[in-house]
mmCIF file of C-alpha atoms and ligand atoms in Angstrom:
data_model
loop_
_atom_site.group_PDB
_atom_site.id
_atom_site.type_symbol
_atom_site.label_atom_id
_atom_site.label_comp_id
_atom_site.label_asym_id
_atom_site.label_seq_id
_atom_site.Cartn_x
_atom_site.Cartn_y
_atom_site.Cartn_z
ATOM 1 C CA MET A 291 -18.957 -16.213 -5.618
ATOM 2 C CA LYS A 292 -15.385 -15.519 -4.569
ATOM 3 C CA ILE A 293 -14.119 -12.104 -5.671
ATOM 4 C CA ILE A 294 -10.519 -10.914 -5.518
ATOM 5 C CA ILE A 295 -9.938 -7.236 -4.745
ATOM 6 C CA GLY A 296 -6.938 -4.926 -4.459
ATOM 7 C CA SER A 297 -6.035 -1.273 -4.305
ATOM 8 C CA ASP A 298 -3.198 1.145 -3.756
ATOM 9 C CA HIS A 299 -3.270 3.825 -1.051
ATOM 10 C CA ALA A 300 -5.448 6.114 -3.173
ATOM 11 C CA GLY A 301 -8.041 3.384 -3.551
ATOM 12 C CA PHE A 302 -7.839 2.062 -0.012
ATOM 13 C CA ASP A 303 -10.934 3.772 1.430
ATOM 14 C CA LEU A 304 -13.146 2.746 -1.478
ATOM 15 C CA LYS A 305 -11.732 -0.810 -1.398
ATOM 16 C CA GLU A 306 -12.733 -1.140 2.243
ATOM 17 C CA GLU A 307 -16.258 0.069 1.437
ATOM 18 C CA ILE A 308 -16.588 -2.274 -1.542
ATOM 19 C CA LYS A 309 -15.211 -5.224 0.402
ATOM 20 C CA ALA A 310 -17.841 -4.733 3.124
ATOM 21 C CA PHE A 311 -20.553 -4.277 0.486
ATOM 22 C CA LEU A 312 -19.551 -7.488 -1.292
ATOM 23 C CA GLU A 313 -19.626 -9.482 1.923
ATOM 24 C CA THR A 314 -22.616 -8.046 3.743
ATOM 25 C CA GLU A 315 -24.917 -6.785 0.978
ATOM 26 C CA LEU A 316 -24.142 -9.172 -1.880
ATOM 27 C CA GLY A 317 -23.097 -12.208 0.127
ATOM 28 C CA HIS A 318 -19.841 -12.895 -1.721
ATOM 29 C CA GLU A 319 -16.556 -14.163 -0.338
ATOM 30 C CA VAL A 320 -13.695 -11.694 -0.752
ATOM 31 C CA GLU A 321 -9.970 -12.281 -1.157
ATOM 32 C CA ASP A 322 -8.267 -8.992 -0.290
ATOM 33 C CA VAL A 323 -4.684 -8.686 -1.591
ATOM 34 C CA GLY A 324 -4.185 -5.282 0.020
ATOM 35 C CA VAL A 325 -3.152 -2.631 0.589
ATOM 36 C CA PHE A 326 -4.103 -2.685 4.229
ATOM 37 C CA ASN A 327 -3.378 0.929 5.138
ATOM 38 C CA LYS A 328 -2.949 4.304 3.437
ATOM 39 C CA ASP A 329 0.851 4.296 3.227
ATOM 40 C CA SER A 330 2.048 5.123 -0.264
ATOM 41 C CA ALA A 331 2.021 1.982 -2.437
ATOM 42 C CA ASP A 332 2.742 1.103 -6.060
ATOM 43 C CA TYR A 333 -0.417 0.067 -7.911
ATOM 44 C CA PRO A 334 1.320 -2.428 -10.300
ATOM 45 C CA VAL A 335 2.024 -4.685 -7.315
ATOM 46 C CA MET A 336 -1.655 -5.143 -6.440
ATOM 47 C CA ALA A 337 -2.622 -5.223 -10.119
ATOM 48 C CA GLN A 338 -0.228 -8.146 -10.553
ATOM 49 C CA LYS A 339 -1.769 -10.030 -7.628
ATOM 50 C CA VAL A 340 -5.343 -9.630 -8.858
ATOM 51 C CA ALA A 341 -4.676 -9.975 -12.598
ATOM 52 C CA GLY A 342 -2.345 -12.924 -12.034
ATOM 53 C CA ALA A 343 -5.086 -14.749 -10.140
ATOM 54 C CA ILE A 344 -7.573 -14.034 -12.942
ATOM 55 C CA THR A 345 -5.071 -15.344 -15.518
ATOM 56 C CA GLU A 346 -4.782 -18.530 -13.474
ATOM 57 C CA GLU A 347 -8.600 -18.718 -13.309
ATOM 58 C CA LYS A 348 -8.565 -18.814 -9.522
ATOM 59 C CA PHE A 349 -11.418 -16.295 -9.351
ATOM 60 C CA PRO A 350 -14.188 -15.423 -11.831
ATOM 61 C CA PHE A 351 -13.939 -11.667 -11.201
ATOM 62 C CA GLY A 352 -11.562 -9.122 -9.736
ATOM 63 C CA ILE A 353 -11.854 -5.502 -8.622
ATOM 64 C CA LEU A 354 -8.962 -3.026 -8.711
ATOM 65 C CA ILE A 355 -9.032 0.491 -7.319
ATOM 66 C CA CYS A 356 -6.398 3.219 -7.487
ATOM 67 C CA GLY A 357 -6.774 7.000 -7.562
ATOM 68 C CA THR A 358 -8.186 7.144 -11.066
ATOM 69 C CA GLY A 359 -8.436 3.460 -11.974
ATOM 70 C CA ILE A 360 -6.215 4.217 -14.972
ATOM 71 C CA GLY A 361 -2.946 2.768 -13.689
ATOM 72 C CA MET A 362 -4.678 -0.361 -12.417
ATOM 73 C CA SER A 363 -6.466 -0.977 -15.715
ATOM 74 C CA ILE A 364 -3.312 -0.416 -17.787
ATOM 75 C CA ALA A 365 -1.304 -2.769 -15.587
ATOM 76 C CA ALA A 366 -3.977 -5.479 -15.313
ATOM 77 C CA ASN A 367 -4.510 -5.618 -19.072
ATOM 78 C CA ARG A 368 -0.921 -6.780 -19.568
ATOM 79 C CA TYR A 369 -1.898 -10.185 -18.165
ATOM 80 C CA LYS A 370 -3.110 -12.968 -20.431
ATOM 81 C CA GLY A 371 -6.842 -13.514 -20.448
ATOM 82 C CA VAL A 372 -7.494 -10.361 -18.449
ATOM 83 C CA ARG A 373 -10.079 -7.888 -19.675
ATOM 84 C CA ALA A 374 -9.963 -5.061 -17.160
ATOM 85 C CA ALA A 375 -12.545 -2.329 -17.710
ATOM 86 C CA LEU A 376 -12.134 1.140 -16.261
ATOM 87 C CA CYS A 377 -15.692 2.221 -15.533
ATOM 88 C CA HIS A 378 -17.195 5.436 -14.222
ATOM 89 C CA ASN A 379 -20.914 4.738 -14.132
ATOM 90 C CA ILE A 380 -23.501 1.968 -14.132
ATOM 91 C CA LEU A 381 -23.867 1.918 -17.916
ATOM 92 C CA THR A 382 -20.154 1.352 -18.560
ATOM 93 C CA ALA A 383 -20.072 -1.316 -15.841
ATOM 94 C CA ARG A 384 -23.029 -3.074 -17.525
ATOM 95 C CA LEU A 385 -21.634 -2.770 -21.056
ATOM 96 C CA SER A 386 -18.192 -3.945 -19.969
ATOM 97 C CA ARG A 387 -19.850 -7.248 -19.111
ATOM 98 C CA GLN A 388 -22.389 -7.435 -21.970
ATOM 99 C CA HIS A 389 -19.992 -6.492 -24.782
ATOM 100 C CA ASN A 390 -16.462 -7.028 -23.445
ATOM 101 C CA ASP A 391 -16.854 -9.936 -21.034
ATOM 102 C CA ALA A 392 -14.713 -7.917 -18.620
ATOM 103 C CA ASN A 393 -13.338 -9.960 -15.752
ATOM 104 C CA ILE A 394 -11.834 -7.091 -13.760
ATOM 105 C CA LEU A 395 -13.673 -3.900 -12.801
ATOM 106 C CA ALA A 396 -11.274 -0.976 -12.328
ATOM 107 C CA MET A 397 -12.462 2.151 -10.542
ATOM 108 C CA GLY A 398 -11.014 5.431 -9.347
ATOM 109 C CA GLY A 399 -11.226 6.021 -5.627
ATOM 110 C CA ARG A 400 -10.596 9.736 -6.178
ATOM 111 C CA ILE A 401 -13.139 9.926 -8.984
ATOM 112 C CA ILE A 402 -16.376 8.250 -7.928
ATOM 113 C CA GLY A 403 -18.387 8.089 -4.728
ATOM 114 C CA VAL A 404 -19.112 5.047 -2.605
ATOM 115 C CA SER A 405 -22.796 4.621 -3.512
ATOM 116 C CA LEU A 406 -22.112 4.787 -7.230
ATOM 117 C CA ALA A 407 -19.210 2.360 -6.920
ATOM 118 C CA GLN A 408 -21.404 -0.083 -5.001
ATOM 119 C CA GLU A 409 -24.093 -0.029 -7.679
ATOM 120 C CA MET A 410 -21.445 -0.434 -10.392
ATOM 121 C CA VAL A 411 -20.118 -3.503 -8.595
ATOM 122 C CA ARG A 412 -23.626 -4.934 -8.266
ATOM 123 C CA GLU A 413 -24.258 -4.321 -11.988
ATOM 124 C CA PHE A 414 -20.878 -5.759 -13.015
ATOM 125 C CA LEU A 415 -21.371 -8.972 -11.056
ATOM 126 C CA THR A 416 -24.956 -9.600 -12.159
ATOM 127 C CA THR A 417 -24.687 -8.832 -15.871
ATOM 128 C CA SER A 418 -23.981 -11.609 -18.356
ATOM 129 C CA PHE A 419 -21.823 -11.521 -21.463
ATOM 130 C CA GLU A 420 -23.965 -11.383 -24.617
ATOM 131 C CA GLY A 421 -21.589 -13.506 -26.723
ATOM 132 C CA GLY A 422 -22.259 -13.644 -30.488
ATOM 133 C CA ARG A 423 -20.498 -10.875 -32.393
ATOM 134 C CA HIS A 424 -18.917 -9.702 -29.164
ATOM 135 C CA LYS A 425 -17.278 -13.099 -28.664
ATOM 136 C CA ARG A 426 -15.765 -12.881 -32.146
ATOM 137 C CA ARG A 427 -14.263 -9.491 -31.309
ATOM 138 C CA ILE A 428 -12.840 -10.668 -28.005
ATOM 139 C CA ASP A 429 -11.282 -13.654 -29.775
ATOM 140 C CA GLN A 430 -9.642 -11.216 -32.206
ATOM 141 C CA ILE A 431 -7.918 -9.452 -29.299
ATOM 142 C CA ASP A 432 -6.261 -12.679 -28.213
HETATM 143 C C1 LIG B 559 -1.388 7.611 -6.838
HETATM 144 O O1 LIG B 559 -1.085 8.922 -6.491
HETATM 145 C C2 LIG B 559 -2.059 7.568 -8.207
HETATM 146 O O2 LIG B 559 -1.175 7.971 -9.190
HETATM 147 C C3 LIG B 559 -2.579 6.179 -8.488
HETATM 148 O O3 LIG B 559 -3.471 5.814 -7.474
HETATM 149 C C4 LIG B 559 -3.370 5.997 -9.757
HETATM 150 O O4 LIG B 559 -4.375 6.932 -9.897
HETATM 151 C C5 LIG B 559 -2.593 5.813 -10.989
HETATM 152 O O5 LIG B 559 -3.143 5.584 -12.069
#
């Protein structure tokens, strides 16, 4: 799979870890929209790049990381067809796929550790949407 990923400065370290994990452990291709260093950066810029690509259906899934994941998830959810889920553990990552058909995983680089984030990413990318009543509810959002 090809996954698009982005962060601001506060999410940079975790983005680098997740990018390596995606490529070496999970065998995915990664499109990294930045940032590429820890200079102060505005998260809506990277949210736009990732969410815009999801809107255009260029990638099946995206990952966005800022300090808390809050700004990224708020910004990404402004884009049509985007369902960005701010998750903090494996259960929310799993349920965001099963119940919400989330297509962007948002995480907080200042909130969660690397190992947890890696397992959340694994769970997010391997869990299927359950459809049924959940599909009806997603359709109601749009
Ligand atoms: C940057 O200091 C921080 O505000 C940002 O990374 C993010 O957490 C915003 O939601």
